[in-house]
Short mmCIF file of C-alpha atoms in Angstrom, two decimals:
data_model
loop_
_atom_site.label_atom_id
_atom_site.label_comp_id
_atom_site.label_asym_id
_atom_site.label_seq_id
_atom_site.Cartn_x
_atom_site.Cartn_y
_atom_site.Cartn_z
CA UNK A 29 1.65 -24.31 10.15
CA UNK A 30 1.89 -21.57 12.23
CA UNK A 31 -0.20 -21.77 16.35
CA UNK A 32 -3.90 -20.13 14.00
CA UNK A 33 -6.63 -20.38 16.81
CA UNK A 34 -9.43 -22.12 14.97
CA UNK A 35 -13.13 -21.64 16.13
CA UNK A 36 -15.93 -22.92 14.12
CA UNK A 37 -16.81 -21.35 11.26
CA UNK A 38 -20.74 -21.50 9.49
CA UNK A 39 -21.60 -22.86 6.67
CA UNK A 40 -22.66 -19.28 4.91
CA UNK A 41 -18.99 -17.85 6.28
CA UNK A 42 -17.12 -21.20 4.79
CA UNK A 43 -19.25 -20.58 1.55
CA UNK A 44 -18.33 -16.95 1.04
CA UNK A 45 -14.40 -17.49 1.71
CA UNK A 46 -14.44 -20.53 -0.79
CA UNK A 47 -15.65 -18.52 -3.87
CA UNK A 48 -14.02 -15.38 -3.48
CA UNK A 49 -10.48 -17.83 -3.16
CA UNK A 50 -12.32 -19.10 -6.11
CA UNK A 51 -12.24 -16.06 -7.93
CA UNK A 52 -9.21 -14.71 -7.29
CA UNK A 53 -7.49 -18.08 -7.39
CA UNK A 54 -8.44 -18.09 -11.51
CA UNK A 55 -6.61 -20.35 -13.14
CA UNK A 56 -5.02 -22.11 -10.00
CA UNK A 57 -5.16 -25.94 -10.17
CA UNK A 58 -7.79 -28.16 -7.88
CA UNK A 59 -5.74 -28.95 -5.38
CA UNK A 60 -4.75 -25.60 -4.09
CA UNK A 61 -8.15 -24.54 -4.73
CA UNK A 62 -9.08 -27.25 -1.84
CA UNK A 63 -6.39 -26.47 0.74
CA UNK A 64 -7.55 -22.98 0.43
CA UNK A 65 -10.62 -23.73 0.98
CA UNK A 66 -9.66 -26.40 4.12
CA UNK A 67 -7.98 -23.67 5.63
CA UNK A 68 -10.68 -20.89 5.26
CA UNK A 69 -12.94 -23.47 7.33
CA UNK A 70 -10.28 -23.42 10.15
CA UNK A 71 -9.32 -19.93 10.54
CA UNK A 72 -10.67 -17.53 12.77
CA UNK A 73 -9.35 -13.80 13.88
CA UNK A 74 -10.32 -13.35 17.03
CA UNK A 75 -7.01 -12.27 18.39
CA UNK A 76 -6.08 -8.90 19.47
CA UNK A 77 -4.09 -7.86 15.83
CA UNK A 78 -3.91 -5.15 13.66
CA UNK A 79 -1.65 -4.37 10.69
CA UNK A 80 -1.58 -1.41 7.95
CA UNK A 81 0.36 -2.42 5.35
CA UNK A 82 1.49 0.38 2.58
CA UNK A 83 2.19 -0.52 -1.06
CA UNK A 84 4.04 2.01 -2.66
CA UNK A 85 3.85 2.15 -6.25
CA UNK A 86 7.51 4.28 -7.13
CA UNK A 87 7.54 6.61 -10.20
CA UNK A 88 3.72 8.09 -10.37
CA UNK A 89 1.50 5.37 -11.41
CA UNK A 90 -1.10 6.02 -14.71
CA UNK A 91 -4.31 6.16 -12.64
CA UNK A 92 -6.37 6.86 -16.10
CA UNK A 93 -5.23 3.41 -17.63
CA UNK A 94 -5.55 1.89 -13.59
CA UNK A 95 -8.94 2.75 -12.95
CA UNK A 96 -10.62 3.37 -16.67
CA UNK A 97 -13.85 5.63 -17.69
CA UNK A 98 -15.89 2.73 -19.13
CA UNK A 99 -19.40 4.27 -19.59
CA UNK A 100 -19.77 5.03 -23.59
CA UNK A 101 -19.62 8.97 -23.32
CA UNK A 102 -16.84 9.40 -20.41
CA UNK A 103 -15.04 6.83 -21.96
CA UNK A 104 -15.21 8.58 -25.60
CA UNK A 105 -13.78 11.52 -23.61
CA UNK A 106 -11.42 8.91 -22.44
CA UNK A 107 -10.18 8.22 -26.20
CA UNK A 108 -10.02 11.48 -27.34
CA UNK A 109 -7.64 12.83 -24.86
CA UNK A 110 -5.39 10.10 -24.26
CA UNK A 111 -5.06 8.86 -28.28
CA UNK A 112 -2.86 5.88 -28.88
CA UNK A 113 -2.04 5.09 -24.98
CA UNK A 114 -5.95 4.01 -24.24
CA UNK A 115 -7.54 0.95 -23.82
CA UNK A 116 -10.75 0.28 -26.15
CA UNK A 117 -14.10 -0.30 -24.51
CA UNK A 118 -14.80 -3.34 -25.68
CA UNK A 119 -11.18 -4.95 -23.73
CA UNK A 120 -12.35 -3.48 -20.46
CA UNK A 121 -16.23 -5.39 -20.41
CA UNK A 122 -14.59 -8.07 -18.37
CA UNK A 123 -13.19 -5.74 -15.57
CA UNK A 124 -16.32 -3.14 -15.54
CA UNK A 125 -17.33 -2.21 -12.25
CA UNK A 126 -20.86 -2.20 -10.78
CA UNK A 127 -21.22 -0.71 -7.35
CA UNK A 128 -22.86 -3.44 -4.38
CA UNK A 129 -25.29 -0.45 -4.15
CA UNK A 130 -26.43 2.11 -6.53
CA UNK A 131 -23.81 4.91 -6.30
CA UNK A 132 -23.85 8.33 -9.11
CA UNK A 133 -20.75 9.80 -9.86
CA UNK A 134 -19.35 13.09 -11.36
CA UNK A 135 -20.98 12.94 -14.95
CA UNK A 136 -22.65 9.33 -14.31
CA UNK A 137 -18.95 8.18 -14.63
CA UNK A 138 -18.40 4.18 -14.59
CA UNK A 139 -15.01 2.47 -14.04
CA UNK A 140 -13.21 -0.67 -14.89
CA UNK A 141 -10.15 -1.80 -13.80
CA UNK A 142 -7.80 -1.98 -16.33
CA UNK A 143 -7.72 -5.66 -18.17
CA UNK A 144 -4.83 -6.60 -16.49
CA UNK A 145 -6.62 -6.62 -12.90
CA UNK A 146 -9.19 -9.04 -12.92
CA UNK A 147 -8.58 -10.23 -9.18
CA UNK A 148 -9.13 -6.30 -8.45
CA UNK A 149 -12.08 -6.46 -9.55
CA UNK A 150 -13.46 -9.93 -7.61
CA UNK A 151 -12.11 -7.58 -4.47
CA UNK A 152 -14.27 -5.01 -5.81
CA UNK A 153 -17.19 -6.93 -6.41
CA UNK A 154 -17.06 -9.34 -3.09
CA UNK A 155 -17.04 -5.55 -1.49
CA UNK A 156 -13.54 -6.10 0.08
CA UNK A 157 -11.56 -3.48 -2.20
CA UNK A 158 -12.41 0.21 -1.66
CA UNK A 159 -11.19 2.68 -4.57
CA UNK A 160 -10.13 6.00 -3.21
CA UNK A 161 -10.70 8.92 -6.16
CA UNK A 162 -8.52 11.68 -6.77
CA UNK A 163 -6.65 11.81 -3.77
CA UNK A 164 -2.95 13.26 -3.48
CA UNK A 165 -0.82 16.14 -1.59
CA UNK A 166 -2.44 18.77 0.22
CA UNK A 167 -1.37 20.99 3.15
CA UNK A 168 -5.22 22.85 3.10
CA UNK A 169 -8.08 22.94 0.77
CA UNK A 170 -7.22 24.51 -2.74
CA UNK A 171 -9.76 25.66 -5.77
CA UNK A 172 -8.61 25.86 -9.78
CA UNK A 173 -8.31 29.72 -8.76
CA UNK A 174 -6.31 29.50 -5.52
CA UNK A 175 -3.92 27.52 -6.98
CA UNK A 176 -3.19 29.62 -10.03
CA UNK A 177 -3.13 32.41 -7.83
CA UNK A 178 -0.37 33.58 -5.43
CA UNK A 179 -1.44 33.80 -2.13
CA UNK A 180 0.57 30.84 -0.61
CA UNK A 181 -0.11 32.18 2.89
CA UNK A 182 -3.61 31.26 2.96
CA UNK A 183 -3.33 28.86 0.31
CA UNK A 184 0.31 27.10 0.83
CA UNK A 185 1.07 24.32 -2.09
CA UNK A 186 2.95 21.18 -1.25
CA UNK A 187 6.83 21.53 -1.76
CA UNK A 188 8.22 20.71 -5.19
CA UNK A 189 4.71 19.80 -6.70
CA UNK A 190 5.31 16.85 -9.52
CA UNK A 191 8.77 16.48 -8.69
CA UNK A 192 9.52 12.13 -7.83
CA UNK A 193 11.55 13.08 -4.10
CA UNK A 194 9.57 15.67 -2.71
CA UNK A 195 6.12 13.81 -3.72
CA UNK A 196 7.61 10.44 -2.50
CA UNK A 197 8.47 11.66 0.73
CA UNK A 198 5.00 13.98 1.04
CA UNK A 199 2.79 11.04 -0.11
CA UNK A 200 5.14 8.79 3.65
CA UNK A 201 5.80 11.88 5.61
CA UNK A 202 3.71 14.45 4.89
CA UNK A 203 7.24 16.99 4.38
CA UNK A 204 9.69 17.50 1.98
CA UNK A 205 12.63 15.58 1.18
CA UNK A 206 14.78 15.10 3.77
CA UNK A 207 12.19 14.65 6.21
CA UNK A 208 13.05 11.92 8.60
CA UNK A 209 9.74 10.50 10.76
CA UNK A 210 6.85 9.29 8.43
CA UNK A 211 3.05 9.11 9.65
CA UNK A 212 3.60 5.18 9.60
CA UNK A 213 6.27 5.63 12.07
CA UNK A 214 4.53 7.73 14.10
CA UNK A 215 1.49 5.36 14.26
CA UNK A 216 4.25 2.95 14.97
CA UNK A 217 5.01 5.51 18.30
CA UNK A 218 1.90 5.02 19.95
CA UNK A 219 1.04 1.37 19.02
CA UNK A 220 4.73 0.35 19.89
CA UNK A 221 4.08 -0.21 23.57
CA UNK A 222 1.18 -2.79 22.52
CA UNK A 223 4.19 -5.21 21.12
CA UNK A 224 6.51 -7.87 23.07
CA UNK A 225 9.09 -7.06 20.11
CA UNK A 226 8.40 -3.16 19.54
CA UNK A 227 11.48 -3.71 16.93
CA UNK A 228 8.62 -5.93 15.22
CA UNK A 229 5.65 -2.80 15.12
CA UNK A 230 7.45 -0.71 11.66
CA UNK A 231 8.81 -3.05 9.28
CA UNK A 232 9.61 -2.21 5.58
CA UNK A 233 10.31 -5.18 3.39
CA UNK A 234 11.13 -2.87 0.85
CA UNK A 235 14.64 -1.50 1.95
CA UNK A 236 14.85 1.93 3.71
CA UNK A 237 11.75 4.19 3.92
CA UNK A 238 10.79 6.92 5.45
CA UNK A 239 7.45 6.08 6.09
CA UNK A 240 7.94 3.25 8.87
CA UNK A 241 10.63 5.69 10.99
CA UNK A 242 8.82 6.89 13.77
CA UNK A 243 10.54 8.86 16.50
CA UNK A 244 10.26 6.52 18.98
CA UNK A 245 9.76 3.53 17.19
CA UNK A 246 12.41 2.08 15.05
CA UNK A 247 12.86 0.61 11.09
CA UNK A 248 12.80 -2.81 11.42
CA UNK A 249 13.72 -4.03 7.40
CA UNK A 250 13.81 -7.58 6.32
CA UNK A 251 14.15 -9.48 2.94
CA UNK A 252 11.71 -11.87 1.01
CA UNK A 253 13.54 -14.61 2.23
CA UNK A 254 13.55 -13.75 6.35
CA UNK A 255 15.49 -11.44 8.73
CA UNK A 256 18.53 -9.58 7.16
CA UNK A 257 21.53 -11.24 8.57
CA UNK A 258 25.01 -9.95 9.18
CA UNK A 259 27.07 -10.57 6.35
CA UNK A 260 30.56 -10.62 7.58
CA UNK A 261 29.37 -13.72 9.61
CA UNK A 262 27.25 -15.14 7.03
CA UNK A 263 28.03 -19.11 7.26
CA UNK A 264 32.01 -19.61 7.29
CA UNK A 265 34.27 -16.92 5.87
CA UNK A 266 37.03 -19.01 4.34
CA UNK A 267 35.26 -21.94 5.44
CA UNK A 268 36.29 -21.46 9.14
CA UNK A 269 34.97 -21.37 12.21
CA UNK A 270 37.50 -19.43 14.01
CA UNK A 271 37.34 -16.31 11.73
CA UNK A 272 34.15 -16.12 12.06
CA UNK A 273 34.09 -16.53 16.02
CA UNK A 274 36.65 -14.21 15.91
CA UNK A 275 34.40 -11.64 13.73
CA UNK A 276 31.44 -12.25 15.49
CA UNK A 277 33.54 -10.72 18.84
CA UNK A 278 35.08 -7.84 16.84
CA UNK A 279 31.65 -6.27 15.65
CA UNK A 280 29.72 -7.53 19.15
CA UNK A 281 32.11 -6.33 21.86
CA UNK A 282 31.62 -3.24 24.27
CA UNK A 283 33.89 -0.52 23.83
CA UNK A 284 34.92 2.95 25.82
CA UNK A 285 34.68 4.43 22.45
CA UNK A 286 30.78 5.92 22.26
CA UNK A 287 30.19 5.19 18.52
CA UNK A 288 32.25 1.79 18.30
CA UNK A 289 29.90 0.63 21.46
CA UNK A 290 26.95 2.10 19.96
CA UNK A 291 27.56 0.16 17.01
CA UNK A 292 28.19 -3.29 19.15
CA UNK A 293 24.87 -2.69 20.57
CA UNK A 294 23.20 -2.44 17.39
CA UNK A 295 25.07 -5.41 15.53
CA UNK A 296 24.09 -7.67 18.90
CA UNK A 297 20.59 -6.68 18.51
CA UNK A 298 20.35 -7.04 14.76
CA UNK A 299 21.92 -10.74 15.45
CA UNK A 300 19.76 -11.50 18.23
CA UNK A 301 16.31 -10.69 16.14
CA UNK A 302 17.93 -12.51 13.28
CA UNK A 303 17.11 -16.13 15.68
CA UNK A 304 14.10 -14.58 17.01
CA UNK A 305 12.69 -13.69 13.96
CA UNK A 306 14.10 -16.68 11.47
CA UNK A 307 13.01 -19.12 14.04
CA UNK A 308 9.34 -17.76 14.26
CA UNK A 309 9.18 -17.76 10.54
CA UNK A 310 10.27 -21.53 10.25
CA UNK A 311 7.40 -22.53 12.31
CA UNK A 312 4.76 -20.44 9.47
CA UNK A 313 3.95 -22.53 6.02
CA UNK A 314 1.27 -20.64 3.96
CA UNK A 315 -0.70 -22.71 1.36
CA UNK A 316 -1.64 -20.26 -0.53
CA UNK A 317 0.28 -19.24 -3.51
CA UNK A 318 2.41 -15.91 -4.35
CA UNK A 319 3.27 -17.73 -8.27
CA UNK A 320 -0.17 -17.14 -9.84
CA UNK A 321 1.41 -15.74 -13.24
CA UNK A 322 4.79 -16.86 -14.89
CA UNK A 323 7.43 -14.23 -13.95
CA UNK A 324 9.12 -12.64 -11.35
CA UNK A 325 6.96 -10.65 -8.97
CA UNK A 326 8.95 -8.39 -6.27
CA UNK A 327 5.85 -7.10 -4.70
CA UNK A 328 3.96 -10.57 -4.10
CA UNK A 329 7.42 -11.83 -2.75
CA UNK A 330 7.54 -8.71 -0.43
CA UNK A 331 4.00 -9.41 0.61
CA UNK A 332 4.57 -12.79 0.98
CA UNK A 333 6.70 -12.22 4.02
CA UNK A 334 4.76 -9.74 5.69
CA UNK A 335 2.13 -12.68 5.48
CA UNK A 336 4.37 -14.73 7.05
CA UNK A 337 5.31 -12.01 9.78
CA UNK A 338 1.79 -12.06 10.49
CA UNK A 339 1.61 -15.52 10.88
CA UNK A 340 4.10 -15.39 13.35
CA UNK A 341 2.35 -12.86 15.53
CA UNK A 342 1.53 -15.14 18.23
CA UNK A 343 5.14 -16.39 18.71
CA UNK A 344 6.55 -13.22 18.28
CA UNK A 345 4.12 -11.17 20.36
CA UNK A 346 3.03 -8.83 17.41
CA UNK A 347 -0.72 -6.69 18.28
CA UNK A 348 -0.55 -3.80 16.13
CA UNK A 349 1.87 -3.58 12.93
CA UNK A 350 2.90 -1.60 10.21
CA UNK A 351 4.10 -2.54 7.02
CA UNK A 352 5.79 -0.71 3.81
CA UNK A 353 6.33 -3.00 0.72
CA UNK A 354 7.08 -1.12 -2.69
CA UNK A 355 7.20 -1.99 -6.87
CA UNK A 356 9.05 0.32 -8.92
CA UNK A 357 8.85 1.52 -12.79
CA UNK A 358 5.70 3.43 -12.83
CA UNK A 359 7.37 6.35 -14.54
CA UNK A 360 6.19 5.77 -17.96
CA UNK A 361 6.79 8.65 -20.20
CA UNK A 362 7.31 6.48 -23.03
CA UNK A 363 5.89 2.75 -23.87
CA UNK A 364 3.31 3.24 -21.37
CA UNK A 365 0.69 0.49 -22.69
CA UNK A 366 3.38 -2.40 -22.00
CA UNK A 367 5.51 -1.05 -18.93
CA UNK A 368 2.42 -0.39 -17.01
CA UNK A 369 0.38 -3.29 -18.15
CA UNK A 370 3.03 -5.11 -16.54
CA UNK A 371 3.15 -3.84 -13.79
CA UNK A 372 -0.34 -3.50 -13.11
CA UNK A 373 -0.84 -7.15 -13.13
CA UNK A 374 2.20 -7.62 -10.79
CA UNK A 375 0.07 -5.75 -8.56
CA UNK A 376 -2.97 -7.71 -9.26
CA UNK A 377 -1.58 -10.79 -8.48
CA UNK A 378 0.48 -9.40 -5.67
CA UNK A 379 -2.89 -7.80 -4.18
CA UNK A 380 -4.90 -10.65 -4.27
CA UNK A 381 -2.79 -12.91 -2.99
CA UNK A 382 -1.82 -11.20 -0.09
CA UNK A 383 -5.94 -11.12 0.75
CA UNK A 384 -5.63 -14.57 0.06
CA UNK A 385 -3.03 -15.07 2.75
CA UNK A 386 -5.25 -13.26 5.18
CA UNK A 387 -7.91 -15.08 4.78
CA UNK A 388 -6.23 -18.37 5.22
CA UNK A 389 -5.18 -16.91 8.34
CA UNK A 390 -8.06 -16.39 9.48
CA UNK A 391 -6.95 -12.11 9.69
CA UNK A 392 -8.63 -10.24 6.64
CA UNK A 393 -10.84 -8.31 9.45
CA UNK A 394 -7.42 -7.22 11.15
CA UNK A 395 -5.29 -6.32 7.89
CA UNK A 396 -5.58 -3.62 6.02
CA UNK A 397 -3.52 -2.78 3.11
CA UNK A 398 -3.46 0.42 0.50
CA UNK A 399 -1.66 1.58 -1.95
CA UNK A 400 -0.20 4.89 -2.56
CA UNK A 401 2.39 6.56 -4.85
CA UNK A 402 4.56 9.93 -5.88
CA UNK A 403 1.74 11.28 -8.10
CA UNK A 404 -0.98 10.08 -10.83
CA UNK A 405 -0.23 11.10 -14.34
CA UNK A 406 -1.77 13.32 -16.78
CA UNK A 407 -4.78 12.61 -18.74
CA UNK A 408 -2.78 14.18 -22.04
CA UNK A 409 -0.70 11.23 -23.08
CA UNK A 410 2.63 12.98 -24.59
CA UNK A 411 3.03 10.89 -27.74
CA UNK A 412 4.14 7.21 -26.14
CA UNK A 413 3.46 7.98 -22.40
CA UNK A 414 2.14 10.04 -19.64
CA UNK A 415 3.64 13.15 -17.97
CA UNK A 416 4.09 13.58 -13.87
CA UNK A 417 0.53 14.42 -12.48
CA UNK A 418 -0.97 15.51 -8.96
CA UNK A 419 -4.03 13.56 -7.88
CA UNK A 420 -4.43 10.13 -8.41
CA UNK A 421 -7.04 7.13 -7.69
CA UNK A 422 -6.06 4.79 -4.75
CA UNK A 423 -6.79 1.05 -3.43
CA UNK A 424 -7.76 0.17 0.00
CA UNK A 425 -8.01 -4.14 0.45
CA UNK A 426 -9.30 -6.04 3.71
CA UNK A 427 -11.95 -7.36 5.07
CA UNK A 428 -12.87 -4.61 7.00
CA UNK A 429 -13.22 -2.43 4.40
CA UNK A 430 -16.27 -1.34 3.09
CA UNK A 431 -15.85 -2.02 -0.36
CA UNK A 432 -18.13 -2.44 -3.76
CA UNK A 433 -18.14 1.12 -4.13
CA UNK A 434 -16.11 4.18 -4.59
CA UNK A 435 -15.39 6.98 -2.03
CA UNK A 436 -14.59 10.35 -2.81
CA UNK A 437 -15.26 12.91 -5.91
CA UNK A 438 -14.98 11.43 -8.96
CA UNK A 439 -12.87 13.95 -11.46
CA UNK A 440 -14.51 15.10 -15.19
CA UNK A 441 -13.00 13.12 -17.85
CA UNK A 442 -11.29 16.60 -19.05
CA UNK A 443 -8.14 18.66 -19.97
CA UNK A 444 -9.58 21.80 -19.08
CA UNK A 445 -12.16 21.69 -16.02
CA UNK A 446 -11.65 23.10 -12.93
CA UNK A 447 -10.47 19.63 -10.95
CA UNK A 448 -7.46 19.80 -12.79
CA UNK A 449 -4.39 21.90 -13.62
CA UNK A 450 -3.45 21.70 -17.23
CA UNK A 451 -3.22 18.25 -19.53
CA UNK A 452 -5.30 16.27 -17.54
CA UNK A 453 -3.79 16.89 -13.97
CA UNK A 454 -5.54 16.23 -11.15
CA UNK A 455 -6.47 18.78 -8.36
CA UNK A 456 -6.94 16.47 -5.73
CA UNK A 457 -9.79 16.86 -4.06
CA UNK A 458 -9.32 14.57 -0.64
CA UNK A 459 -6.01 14.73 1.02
CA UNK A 460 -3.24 12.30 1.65
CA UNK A 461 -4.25 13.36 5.48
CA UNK A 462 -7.88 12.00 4.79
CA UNK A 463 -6.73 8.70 3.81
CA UNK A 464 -4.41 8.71 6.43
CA UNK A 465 -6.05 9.48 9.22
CA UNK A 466 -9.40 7.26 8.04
CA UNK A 467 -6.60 4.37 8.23
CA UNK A 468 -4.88 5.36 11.70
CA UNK A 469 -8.17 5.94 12.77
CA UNK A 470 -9.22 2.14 12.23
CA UNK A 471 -5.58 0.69 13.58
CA UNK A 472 -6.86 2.18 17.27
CA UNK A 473 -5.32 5.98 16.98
CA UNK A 474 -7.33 8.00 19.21
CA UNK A 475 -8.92 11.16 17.71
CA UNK A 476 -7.06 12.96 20.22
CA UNK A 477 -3.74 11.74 19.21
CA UNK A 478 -4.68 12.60 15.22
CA UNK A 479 -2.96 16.04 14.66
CA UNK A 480 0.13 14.23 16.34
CA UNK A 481 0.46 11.81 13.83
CA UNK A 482 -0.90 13.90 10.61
CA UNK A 483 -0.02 17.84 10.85
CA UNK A 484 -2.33 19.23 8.38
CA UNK A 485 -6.04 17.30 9.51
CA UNK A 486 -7.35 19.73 11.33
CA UNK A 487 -7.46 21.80 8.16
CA UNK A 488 -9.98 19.62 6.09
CA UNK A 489 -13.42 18.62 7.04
CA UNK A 490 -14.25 15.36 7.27
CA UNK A 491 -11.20 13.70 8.20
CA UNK A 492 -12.66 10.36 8.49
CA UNK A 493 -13.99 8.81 4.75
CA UNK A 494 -15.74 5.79 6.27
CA UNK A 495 -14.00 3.24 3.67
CA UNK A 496 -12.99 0.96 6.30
#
């Protein structure tokens, strides 16, 4: 195990952790039950640490089959619109939500999580998961009426509304595609300085993405399995030691040439954090498990390492961090009820787990992770599927979150009120700003520093949603 500072923990404290592992541990045997439990006595998070970590759900996930109407006359709405693609009543009882305190929605709406996410739901209830309704890409304020009318100078639109690229790189930049610095990156910018390794503060497990490039502060990406090494020097080429000497000088040397010594520079640092970072991982063994469900699961092994990252903090020098992991497929325009039922309880189990990990760590206080995507989906199903949508229900997960109950305005179950824009879209009615600065606000952003990091904030009220 990694160097976890342990202080003692009570007996109420010990109690709590054990049956929310409990819970979310369903169906895990005895044994890992226990060491969970051992090691929730032992942690503490005391330290100086803070991490965001984004979940990026690629291709527009189905918020209406995510988060489902379950009350009898919302969810009849529920059925009528979406046909053949919804879930009955009766197979959502076991996920219904009930608020830690009494909370009215929009119509006396109720959710449930859809069937699929049953560890959601113990998050919900133990008040560490925070849903996030109707929330998507806004530059200001707009009504039903501003939007269909045409006066983008007071009322400017996002660019390329419901198209994957421009949404994708909205929902992690806040621009258009092509836009190069996301908001992660630039919380990255002023928390950098905080880090022994400020290579270590934006790190995307998840290949390249936008949203951990900051202007200062660079990508750092790594693979489920540790730091990304340099292939042409991967173990022997042709089983010999002197090629691969010999490589290792080609792509390391200094040069006159600018480019060819900018790019020696850059291989010797990639190789150097390879060691640093490998050899800080080796020292971290987690307990609990990533596996809890046959199959393959990209996103819990992504997670997994970011849990292991944090682990390391102490022997890497890690205070403040942030995080992108991603699962793909959420496009479902056709075979919807299988493709996202899938996928939906990849991120279930990928969720809870990760909490899981945090809490055996002794860090849920100090982690927060959300989820975000291009765009929700529209209510109309379009024979098999969904269509590309605008607003869309979120996740926020930690133990600083203020969870067991929704934040927010809750959209009518309709095709053809004002919080939406034809089939079932959503107007959003908080912005991607909201969430974002609510978030930066928590990892130690000063308010001052907020229209730095996220452009358009100073056009909504409220810019802080109190979730966490």
């Amino acid at each position: 195990m990694t160097g976890i500072v342990t202080t003692p923990v009570s007996r109420r404290a010990l109690m709590g952790r054990a049956s929310m592992l409990a819970a979310l541990g369903a169906g895990a045997s005895l044994a890992t039950g226990l060491a969970s439990m051992a090691e929730a006595a032992t942690a503490a998070g005391a330290d100086d640490y803070r991490a965001l970590v984004c979940i990026f759900l690629y291709g527009g996930n189905d918020h209406p089959n995510t988060l489902v109407p379950f009350d009898k006359v919302n969810h009849s709405r529920y059925l009528a619109i979406r046909g053949g693609v919804s879930f009955a009543r009766k197979d959502l009882e076991a996920t219904a939500l009930t608020p830690i305190q009494p909370q009215t929605l929009t119509d006396e709406l109720q959710f449930a999580f859809a069937p699929y996410a049953p560890r959601l739901k113990v998050l919900f209830q133990g008040g560490k998961l925070a849903p996030l309704l109707n929330v998507g890409s806004l530059i200001t304020p707009v009504t039903r009426a501003q939007y269909d009318g045409s006066n983008r100078a007071l009322y400017p639109l996002p660019p390329k509304l419901f198209s994957h690229n421009d949404q994708q790189c909205y929902w992690q930049a806040l621009g258009s595609e092509g836009s190069t610095i996301g908001w992660g990156g630039r919380i990255g910018d002023y928390a950098m300085a905080a880090n022994e390794q400020a290579l270590l503060t934006c790190v995307s497990a998840a290949g390249n993405a936008v949203f951990v490039s900051g202007d200062k502060a660079l990508q750092y990406q790594i693979s489920p399995s540790g730091a990304i090494p340099v292939k042409a020097i991967q173990g022997l080429p042709y089983g010999s030691p002197a090629i691969s000497a010999a490589l290792n000088q080609l792509i390391t040397r200094p040069s006159d040439h600018a480019m060819e010594n900018e790019l020696a520079i850059l291989a010797r640092r990639s190789m150097g954090m390879e060691k640093i970072v490998n050899g800080a991982l080796d020292k971290v063994a987690l307990q609990t498990s990533f596996d809890l469900v046959p199959g393959d699961n990209p996103l819990a092994n992504q997670l997994k390492i970011v849990a292991r990252l944090i682990g390391a903090r102490h022997e890497l020098g890690s205070k403040r961090q942030v995080f992108f992991v991603s699962l793909d497929g959420f496009d479902h325009h056709s075979d919807l009820s299988k493709k996202h039922n899938d996928l939906i309880a990849k991120l279930d189990e990928a969720m809870a787990s990760f909490y899981m990990a945090t809490v055996e760590m002794g860090v849920e206080h100090q982690v927060t992770a959300f989820t975000a995507s291009d765009f929700g989906r529209t209510l109309v199903n379009n024979g098999d599927g969904s269509d590309h949508g605008w607003g869309s229900h979120h996740f926020v997960v930690g133990g600083a979150v203020h969870g067991g109950r929704y934040y927010g305005t809750a959209p009518h179950v309709s095709a053809t009120s004002d919080d939406q824009v034809g089939q079932g879209r959503l107007l959003p009615s908080t912005s991607i700003d909201q969430y974002a600065a609510t978030l930066a606000r928590w990892f130690g952003v000063p308010d001052g520093e907020m229209a730095h990091i996220l452009p358009n904030i100073g056009n909504f009220d409220g810019r802080y949603l109190g979730f966490v």
